[in-house]
Short mmCIF file of C-alpha atoms in Angstrom, two decimals:
data_model
loop_
_atom_site.label_atom_id
_atom_site.label_comp_id
_atom_site.label_asym_id
_atom_site.label_seq_id
_atom_site.Cartn_x
_atom_site.Cartn_y
_atom_site.Cartn_z
CA MET A 820 -12.13 13.07 33.49
CA ARG A 821 -8.55 12.88 34.70
CA THR A 822 -5.56 10.63 33.98
CA THR A 823 -1.78 10.70 33.99
CA VAL A 824 -1.26 10.23 30.23
CA GLY A 825 -3.85 11.21 27.65
CA ILE A 826 -3.27 9.34 24.38
CA ILE A 827 -4.82 10.57 21.13
CA GLY A 828 -5.23 7.78 18.60
CA ALA A 829 -5.78 4.02 18.88
CA GLY A 830 -3.46 2.88 16.15
CA PRO A 831 -0.59 0.57 17.06
CA ALA A 832 1.44 3.42 18.60
CA GLY A 833 -1.29 4.63 20.95
CA LEU A 834 -2.44 1.14 21.89
CA LEU A 835 1.07 -0.15 22.54
CA LEU A 836 1.93 2.91 24.62
CA ALA A 837 -1.17 2.34 26.74
CA ARG A 838 -0.15 -1.30 27.25
CA LEU A 839 3.42 -0.42 28.20
CA LEU A 840 2.21 2.21 30.66
CA HIS A 841 -0.30 -0.21 32.17
CA ASN A 842 2.48 -2.75 32.71
CA ALA A 843 4.53 0.00 34.40
CA GLY A 844 1.65 0.96 36.71
CA ILE A 845 0.93 4.30 34.99
CA ASP A 846 -2.69 5.12 34.17
CA SER A 847 -3.78 6.43 30.78
CA VAL A 848 -6.87 7.08 28.66
CA VAL A 849 -6.93 6.46 24.89
CA LEU A 850 -9.18 8.59 22.67
CA GLU A 851 -9.94 7.28 19.17
CA SER A 852 -12.14 9.18 16.71
CA ARG A 853 -13.19 6.06 14.75
CA ASP A 854 -15.21 3.07 15.89
CA ARG A 855 -13.61 -0.23 16.85
CA ALA A 856 -14.57 -1.99 13.62
CA TYR A 857 -12.80 0.66 11.54
CA VAL A 858 -9.59 0.47 13.59
CA GLU A 859 -9.52 -3.31 13.35
CA ARG A 860 -9.88 -3.42 9.57
CA ARG A 861 -7.81 -0.50 8.22
CA GLN A 862 -4.98 -1.93 6.13
CA ARG A 863 -1.49 -0.65 6.84
CA ALA A 864 1.99 -2.09 7.35
CA GLY A 865 2.66 -5.79 7.61
CA ILE A 866 6.39 -6.23 8.35
CA LEU A 867 7.54 -6.27 11.99
CA GLU A 868 11.22 -5.83 12.77
CA GLN A 869 12.94 -8.12 15.24
CA GLY A 870 12.81 -5.38 17.90
CA THR A 871 9.08 -4.84 17.39
CA VAL A 872 8.44 -8.57 17.71
CA ASP A 873 10.44 -8.64 20.95
CA VAL A 874 8.54 -5.64 22.36
CA LEU A 875 5.12 -7.16 21.59
CA ARG A 876 6.10 -10.44 23.23
CA ALA A 877 7.42 -8.66 26.35
CA ALA A 878 4.22 -6.59 26.54
CA GLY A 879 2.06 -9.72 26.55
CA ALA A 880 0.77 -9.15 23.01
CA GLY A 881 2.73 -11.80 21.16
CA GLU A 882 0.75 -15.03 21.56
CA ARG A 883 -1.37 -14.84 18.39
CA MET A 884 1.47 -13.17 16.46
CA ASP A 885 3.74 -16.14 17.23
CA ARG A 886 0.99 -18.58 16.27
CA GLU A 887 -0.24 -16.93 13.05
CA GLY A 888 2.57 -14.62 11.94
CA LEU A 889 5.04 -15.64 9.26
CA ARG A 890 8.71 -15.42 10.24
CA HIS A 891 10.89 -14.35 7.31
CA ASP A 892 14.63 -14.89 7.31
CA GLY A 893 15.35 -12.86 4.19
CA ILE A 894 14.17 -10.99 1.12
CA GLU A 895 14.87 -11.46 -2.56
CA LEU A 896 16.16 -8.71 -4.84
CA ARG A 897 15.43 -8.97 -8.57
CA PHE A 898 17.09 -6.97 -11.32
CA ASP A 899 18.16 -7.69 -14.91
CA ARG A 900 16.14 -10.93 -14.73
CA ARG A 901 18.43 -12.09 -11.91
CA ARG A 902 17.56 -13.18 -8.37
CA HIS A 903 19.59 -12.55 -5.22
CA ARG A 904 18.51 -13.60 -1.72
CA VAL A 905 19.59 -11.58 1.34
CA ASP A 906 19.93 -13.97 4.31
CA PHE A 907 19.07 -11.96 7.43
CA PRO A 908 20.13 -14.34 10.24
CA ALA A 909 23.48 -15.11 8.59
CA LEU A 910 24.27 -11.40 8.24
CA THR A 911 22.85 -10.01 11.50
CA GLY A 912 23.63 -12.63 14.15
CA GLY A 913 20.23 -14.30 13.98
CA ARG A 914 17.73 -11.47 13.47
CA SER A 915 14.66 -11.86 11.27
CA VAL A 916 11.34 -10.10 10.58
CA MET A 917 7.71 -11.15 10.99
CA VAL A 918 4.86 -10.77 8.49
CA TYR A 919 1.88 -9.87 10.70
CA ALA A 920 -0.54 -7.18 9.57
CA GLN A 921 -1.09 -3.96 11.52
CA THR A 922 -4.78 -4.81 11.71
CA GLU A 923 -3.89 -7.93 13.69
CA VAL A 924 -1.52 -6.04 16.00
CA CYS A 925 -4.35 -3.59 16.73
CA LYS A 926 -6.85 -6.39 17.40
CA ASP A 927 -4.47 -7.99 19.91
CA LEU A 928 -3.73 -4.72 21.72
CA ILE A 929 -7.39 -3.64 21.78
CA ALA A 930 -8.39 -6.96 23.36
CA LEU A 931 -5.73 -6.56 26.05
CA GLN A 932 -6.67 -2.96 26.74
CA LEU A 933 -10.37 -3.72 27.10
CA GLU A 934 -9.64 -6.74 29.28
CA ASP A 935 -7.39 -5.17 31.91
CA GLY A 936 -6.10 -1.78 30.74
CA GLY A 937 -7.27 1.79 31.20
CA PRO A 938 -10.19 3.42 29.39
CA LEU A 939 -10.21 3.09 25.59
CA LEU A 940 -12.86 5.37 24.13
CA PHE A 941 -13.90 4.81 20.54
CA GLU A 942 -15.80 7.50 18.61
CA ALA A 943 -14.09 10.06 20.84
CA GLU A 944 -12.81 12.81 18.55
CA ALA A 945 -10.04 14.99 19.98
CA LEU A 946 -10.87 18.63 19.20
CA ALA A 947 -7.95 20.51 20.77
CA VAL A 948 -4.93 20.19 23.02
CA GLU A 949 -4.83 23.06 25.52
CA GLY A 950 -2.19 24.13 28.00
CA ALA A 951 0.63 22.02 26.60
CA GLU A 952 3.11 24.51 28.04
CA THR A 953 1.70 24.06 31.56
CA ASP A 954 1.87 21.16 34.01
CA ARG A 955 -1.85 20.47 33.52
CA PRO A 956 -2.54 20.01 29.79
CA ARG A 957 -6.04 19.16 28.62
CA ILE A 958 -7.64 17.43 25.66
CA ARG A 959 -11.05 18.69 24.60
CA PHE A 960 -12.93 15.92 22.83
CA ARG A 961 -16.35 14.99 21.52
CA HIS A 962 -17.66 11.58 22.50
CA GLY A 963 -20.49 9.61 20.93
CA GLY A 964 -23.06 11.00 18.56
CA ALA A 965 -24.88 9.00 15.91
CA ASP A 966 -27.38 9.57 13.13
CA GLY A 967 -26.12 13.09 12.58
CA GLU A 968 -26.10 14.07 16.28
CA ALA A 969 -23.16 16.12 17.52
CA GLY A 970 -22.25 14.02 20.55
CA THR A 971 -21.14 15.29 23.96
CA GLU A 972 -18.10 17.48 24.55
CA ASP A 973 -15.85 16.61 27.46
CA VAL A 974 -12.37 17.41 28.78
CA LEU A 975 -9.58 14.97 29.64
CA GLU A 976 -7.14 16.51 32.12
CA CYS A 977 -3.66 14.96 32.05
CA ASP A 978 -0.11 15.30 33.26
CA TYR A 979 1.09 14.49 29.73
CA VAL A 980 -0.51 14.29 26.27
CA VAL A 981 0.77 11.97 23.55
CA GLY A 982 -0.29 12.50 19.94
CA CYS A 983 -0.48 9.15 18.12
CA ASP A 984 -3.14 10.40 15.70
CA GLY A 985 -1.14 10.50 12.48
CA PHE A 986 -0.14 13.24 10.09
CA TRP A 987 -3.68 14.62 9.73
CA GLY A 988 -4.49 14.56 13.46
CA ILE A 989 -4.75 17.56 15.76
CA ALA A 990 -1.67 16.77 17.88
CA ARG A 991 0.85 17.73 15.21
CA THR A 992 -0.84 21.10 14.63
CA ALA A 993 -0.88 21.70 18.40
CA ALA A 994 2.94 21.68 18.42
CA PRO A 995 3.81 25.13 17.00
CA GLY A 996 7.24 26.20 15.90
CA GLY A 997 9.97 23.71 15.24
CA ARG A 998 11.09 22.64 11.79
CA THR A 999 9.76 20.26 9.19
CA PHE A 1000 11.69 18.33 6.57
CA GLU A 1001 9.87 16.83 3.62
CA ARG A 1002 10.30 15.09 0.27
CA THR A 1003 7.52 14.08 -2.10
CA TYR A 1004 8.24 11.40 -4.71
CA PRO A 1005 6.87 11.60 -8.28
CA PHE A 1006 5.33 8.13 -8.09
CA GLY A 1007 3.13 5.98 -5.87
CA TRP A 1008 2.28 2.34 -5.26
CA LEU A 1009 -0.72 0.64 -6.82
CA GLY A 1010 -1.38 -2.02 -4.21
CA ILE A 1011 -3.65 -5.04 -4.42
CA LEU A 1012 -4.89 -7.77 -2.11
CA ALA A 1013 -5.56 -11.05 -3.91
CA ASP A 1014 -7.05 -14.33 -2.75
CA VAL A 1015 -4.15 -16.45 -3.94
CA ALA A 1016 -1.23 -18.12 -2.19
CA PRO A 1017 1.98 -16.04 -2.39
CA SER A 1018 4.19 -16.93 -5.35
CA HIS A 1019 7.31 -16.88 -3.17
CA ASP A 1020 7.89 -17.65 0.50
CA GLU A 1021 9.67 -14.33 1.16
CA LEU A 1022 9.22 -10.76 -0.03
CA VAL A 1023 10.51 -10.00 -3.52
CA TYR A 1024 11.76 -6.48 -4.34
CA ALA A 1025 12.07 -6.02 -8.11
CA ARG A 1026 13.86 -3.24 -9.99
CA HIS A 1027 12.70 -3.12 -13.64
CA ASP A 1028 13.03 -0.59 -16.46
CA ARG A 1029 9.23 -0.27 -16.37
CA GLY A 1030 9.27 0.49 -12.64
CA PHE A 1031 9.40 -1.14 -9.23
CA ALA A 1032 7.30 -4.10 -8.07
CA LEU A 1033 6.94 -5.80 -4.69
CA LEU A 1034 5.61 -9.25 -3.89
CA SER A 1035 4.40 -9.51 -0.31
CA MET A 1036 1.69 -11.39 1.58
CA ARG A 1037 -0.82 -11.14 4.41
CA SER A 1038 -1.21 -14.88 5.05
CA PRO A 1039 -0.45 -18.24 3.41
CA SER A 1040 -3.57 -17.74 1.26
CA VAL A 1041 -3.63 -13.96 0.67
CA SER A 1042 -1.07 -12.09 -1.46
CA ARG A 1043 -0.23 -8.39 -1.23
CA LEU A 1044 1.47 -6.95 -4.33
CA TYR A 1045 2.50 -3.49 -5.47
CA LEU A 1046 3.38 -1.71 -8.70
CA GLN A 1047 5.14 1.63 -9.10
CA VAL A 1048 2.74 3.99 -10.89
CA PRO A 1049 2.54 7.76 -11.49
CA ALA A 1050 1.56 9.64 -8.35
CA ASP A 1051 -1.82 10.75 -9.74
CA THR A 1052 -2.95 7.26 -10.79
CA ASP A 1053 -6.56 6.21 -10.24
CA ALA A 1054 -6.53 2.60 -9.02
CA ASP A 1055 -9.75 1.83 -10.90
CA SER A 1056 -8.11 2.81 -14.19
CA TRP A 1057 -6.20 -0.50 -14.07
CA SER A 1058 -8.10 -3.68 -14.91
CA ASP A 1059 -7.27 -6.87 -13.03
CA ASP A 1060 -5.74 -8.44 -16.15
CA GLU A 1061 -3.57 -5.35 -16.75
CA ILE A 1062 -2.27 -5.48 -13.18
CA TRP A 1063 -1.35 -9.17 -13.35
CA ALA A 1064 0.29 -8.76 -16.76
CA GLU A 1065 2.41 -5.84 -15.52
CA LEU A 1066 3.41 -7.70 -12.38
CA GLU A 1067 4.53 -10.65 -14.49
CA ARG A 1068 6.68 -8.37 -16.65
CA ARG A 1069 8.40 -6.71 -13.71
CA PHE A 1070 9.08 -9.96 -11.82
CA GLU A 1071 10.42 -11.81 -14.88
CA THR A 1072 13.53 -13.96 -14.38
CA ASP A 1073 15.68 -16.28 -16.47
CA ASP A 1074 14.54 -19.37 -14.57
CA ASP A 1075 11.13 -21.07 -14.47
CA TRP A 1076 9.61 -18.94 -11.66
CA THR A 1077 5.95 -18.02 -12.28
CA LEU A 1078 3.52 -15.58 -10.68
CA ARG A 1079 0.28 -17.06 -9.37
CA ARG A 1080 -2.88 -15.15 -10.27
CA GLY A 1081 -6.08 -14.96 -8.25
CA PRO A 1082 -9.16 -12.81 -7.57
CA ILE A 1083 -8.23 -9.22 -6.64
CA THR A 1084 -10.28 -8.11 -3.63
CA GLN A 1085 -8.85 -4.64 -3.04
CA LYS A 1086 -7.02 -1.93 -5.03
CA SER A 1087 -5.58 1.35 -3.79
CA VAL A 1088 -2.81 3.84 -4.56
CA THR A 1089 -0.38 4.85 -1.83
CA PRO A 1090 1.51 8.15 -2.18
CA MET A 1091 5.25 8.17 -1.48
CA ARG A 1092 6.66 10.83 0.81
CA SER A 1093 9.18 11.47 3.55
CA TYR A 1094 8.44 13.84 6.45
CA VAL A 1095 10.00 14.68 9.81
CA HIS A 1096 8.80 17.16 12.45
CA GLU A 1097 11.46 18.43 14.85
CA PRO A 1098 11.33 18.45 17.80
CA MET A 1099 8.89 15.66 18.65
CA ARG A 1100 7.80 17.50 21.77
CA HIS A 1101 6.10 20.77 22.73
CA GLY A 1102 5.92 21.29 26.48
CA ARG A 1103 4.01 18.29 27.83
CA LEU A 1104 2.73 17.28 24.40
CA PHE A 1105 4.74 14.45 22.82
CA LEU A 1106 4.39 13.30 19.20
CA ALA A 1107 4.80 9.66 18.19
CA GLY A 1108 4.49 7.69 14.98
CA ASP A 1109 3.09 9.33 11.85
CA ALA A 1110 2.28 12.49 13.80
CA ALA A 1111 6.03 13.11 13.88
CA HIS A 1112 7.45 11.34 10.85
CA ILE A 1113 6.51 9.53 7.65
CA VAL A 1114 8.66 7.26 5.49
CA PRO A 1115 8.00 5.79 2.05
CA PRO A 1116 6.92 2.17 2.56
CA THR A 1117 9.85 0.66 0.63
CA GLY A 1118 11.88 0.02 3.78
CA ALA A 1119 8.95 -1.25 5.92
CA LYS A 1120 9.78 1.24 8.66
CA GLY A 1121 6.59 3.19 9.49
CA LEU A 1122 4.99 0.95 12.11
CA ASN A 1123 8.38 -0.02 13.51
CA LEU A 1124 9.40 3.60 14.00
CA ALA A 1125 6.18 4.21 15.93
CA VAL A 1126 6.99 1.28 18.20
CA GLY A 1127 10.44 2.73 18.87
CA ASP A 1128 8.89 6.09 19.78
CA VAL A 1129 6.43 4.71 22.33
CA VAL A 1130 8.95 2.32 23.89
CA THR A 1131 11.28 5.29 24.42
CA LEU A 1132 8.46 7.42 25.82
CA ALA A 1133 7.09 4.70 28.11
CA ARG A 1134 10.59 4.15 29.50
CA ALA A 1135 10.95 7.90 30.13
CA LEU A 1136 7.56 8.17 31.85
CA ALA A 1137 8.34 5.16 34.04
CA HIS A 1138 11.70 6.76 34.94
CA ARG A 1139 9.88 9.97 35.87
CA ALA A 1140 7.39 8.10 38.02
CA GLY A 1141 10.12 6.14 39.78
CA THR A 1142 12.76 8.81 40.29
CA GLY A 1143 11.10 12.20 39.83
CA SER A 1144 13.69 13.00 37.14
CA ASP A 1145 12.72 14.53 33.80
CA ALA A 1146 16.05 13.60 32.20
CA LEU A 1147 14.70 10.89 29.89
CA LEU A 1148 11.60 12.91 29.01
CA ASP A 1149 13.81 15.86 28.11
CA ALA A 1150 15.89 13.56 25.90
CA TYR A 1151 12.86 11.95 24.20
CA SER A 1152 12.92 13.91 20.96
CA ALA A 1153 16.68 13.69 20.41
CA THR A 1154 16.70 9.98 21.28
CA CYS A 1155 13.90 9.16 18.84
CA LEU A 1156 15.20 11.38 16.05
CA ARG A 1157 18.52 9.56 15.89
CA ARG A 1158 16.61 6.40 14.96
CA VAL A 1159 14.10 8.27 12.80
CA TRP A 1160 16.77 9.78 10.57
CA GLN A 1161 18.48 6.42 10.10
CA ALA A 1162 15.14 4.98 9.02
CA GLU A 1163 14.54 7.95 6.72
CA ARG A 1164 17.97 7.38 5.19
CA PHE A 1165 17.38 3.67 4.68
CA SER A 1166 13.87 4.20 3.25
CA TYR A 1167 15.22 6.82 0.84
CA ASP A 1168 18.07 4.51 -0.19
CA MET A 1169 15.70 1.60 -0.85
CA THR A 1170 13.29 3.84 -2.75
CA THR A 1171 15.93 5.36 -5.03
CA LEU A 1172 17.62 1.97 -5.44
CA LEU A 1173 14.53 0.22 -6.78
CA HIS A 1174 12.16 2.80 -8.29
CA ARG A 1175 12.66 4.33 -11.70
CA ASP A 1176 12.40 8.12 -11.61
CA PRO A 1177 10.29 9.46 -14.49
CA ALA A 1178 13.23 11.75 -15.38
CA ALA A 1179 15.86 8.99 -15.20
CA THR A 1180 18.57 8.86 -17.82
CA PRO A 1181 20.42 5.75 -19.08
CA PHE A 1182 23.25 6.79 -16.75
CA ASP A 1183 20.85 6.70 -13.79
CA ASP A 1184 19.61 3.27 -14.83
CA ARG A 1185 23.14 1.88 -14.95
CA LEU A 1186 23.89 3.33 -11.51
CA GLN A 1187 20.88 1.53 -10.03
CA VAL A 1188 22.03 -1.78 -11.46
CA ALA A 1189 25.57 -1.11 -10.20
CA ARG A 1190 24.24 -0.46 -6.70
CA LEU A 1191 22.28 -3.73 -6.77
CA ASP A 1192 25.31 -5.57 -8.12
CA ARG A 1193 27.31 -4.22 -5.20
CA ILE A 1194 24.80 -5.61 -2.68
CA ALA A 1195 24.76 -8.96 -4.45
CA SER A 1196 28.55 -9.26 -4.55
CA SER A 1197 29.71 -7.59 -1.32
CA ARG A 1198 29.00 -9.08 2.11
CA ALA A 1199 29.61 -5.67 3.68
CA ALA A 1200 26.99 -3.97 1.49
CA GLU A 1201 24.57 -6.85 1.96
CA THR A 1202 25.07 -6.75 5.74
CA ASP A 1203 24.29 -3.03 5.82
CA LEU A 1204 20.97 -3.68 4.10
CA ALA A 1205 20.13 -6.65 6.34
CA GLU A 1206 20.95 -4.79 9.56
CA ALA A 1207 18.80 -1.83 8.56
CA TYR A 1208 15.90 -3.94 7.31
CA THR A 1209 15.69 -6.06 10.48
CA GLY A 1210 15.77 -2.93 12.62
CA PHE A 1211 17.82 -0.21 14.25
CA PRO A 1212 18.31 -0.34 18.05
CA ILE A 1213 15.51 1.24 20.09
CA GLY A 1214 16.56 4.00 22.48
#
């Protein structure tokens, strides 16, 4: 099997890259180790920056998002029982964000790819990337196999390989050398899905002496909520009543706001870490998304960073096809990393602003409140948050 661009991973990064390349007249093949049902139901990010929304629309993948997604023009910060709304359009010249789950983005892109795109192979496990330093790299993969059978090994020959297979995929380990930068946080998020209408029409970020809490949503009838917990927490060790009671404590205000309760349908604990791999390229192997960088979810940047990566790479590949120049491909890693490090900085700032470190002192607590007070009282500080939250420029 032969193609121009071999893409490992059918998450939003790999699927969007395939769509952008198709629109540019560049052929590709996408290899995904899981089956289609798994890809279309795995829960991940749900906040799309303005730039991501614009990219999906331009790629032809925005129709259902515009119909079913929830546009949000701000977030609410809570601290010391106070509430402060950050108005995105007023501070950014009209930008906003969209609540639209990653699962739905993947469904839309999969449907487009199967309808008129290049090959998308599910249950095709990439085993190795070979010859990345040459002009003819290859991906060895195993396709099919059921009921304990091994499946059939095959080779995908490419001009370029793009690893969109996440931190645990093979692409990252096929890029030797370079440097890695990492931070692990001493807490995680206990997240729940609940069949109840959201208790607020925008996201609520709460700083509390007992720890951080986040009120989010997946739809007008499904709430997504999070609690800061110790990193080694077992989600099943929390009863439903304990979760709701703790959420109520951390969201408490001096007005008559109340938290709606409902049946909890899913519980999980998400670890909190920051990670960057530099450079994001090895020969003709390019890394994108979680294969190259991870951010704590506080700033809602993970999916949006992946979109920035593949937009930059698709533009560079189209430039190469049209002009024969490798200039944009050679600049890919440096171009992406400028945006990546700004997102890492913002995600770190939001995490340390709102989460209580287990080793925090009263001095640290007062500093957090002072930082939040500054955002609530300074248009400049508030604008900085709004500009970062709605998205850094791509490219």
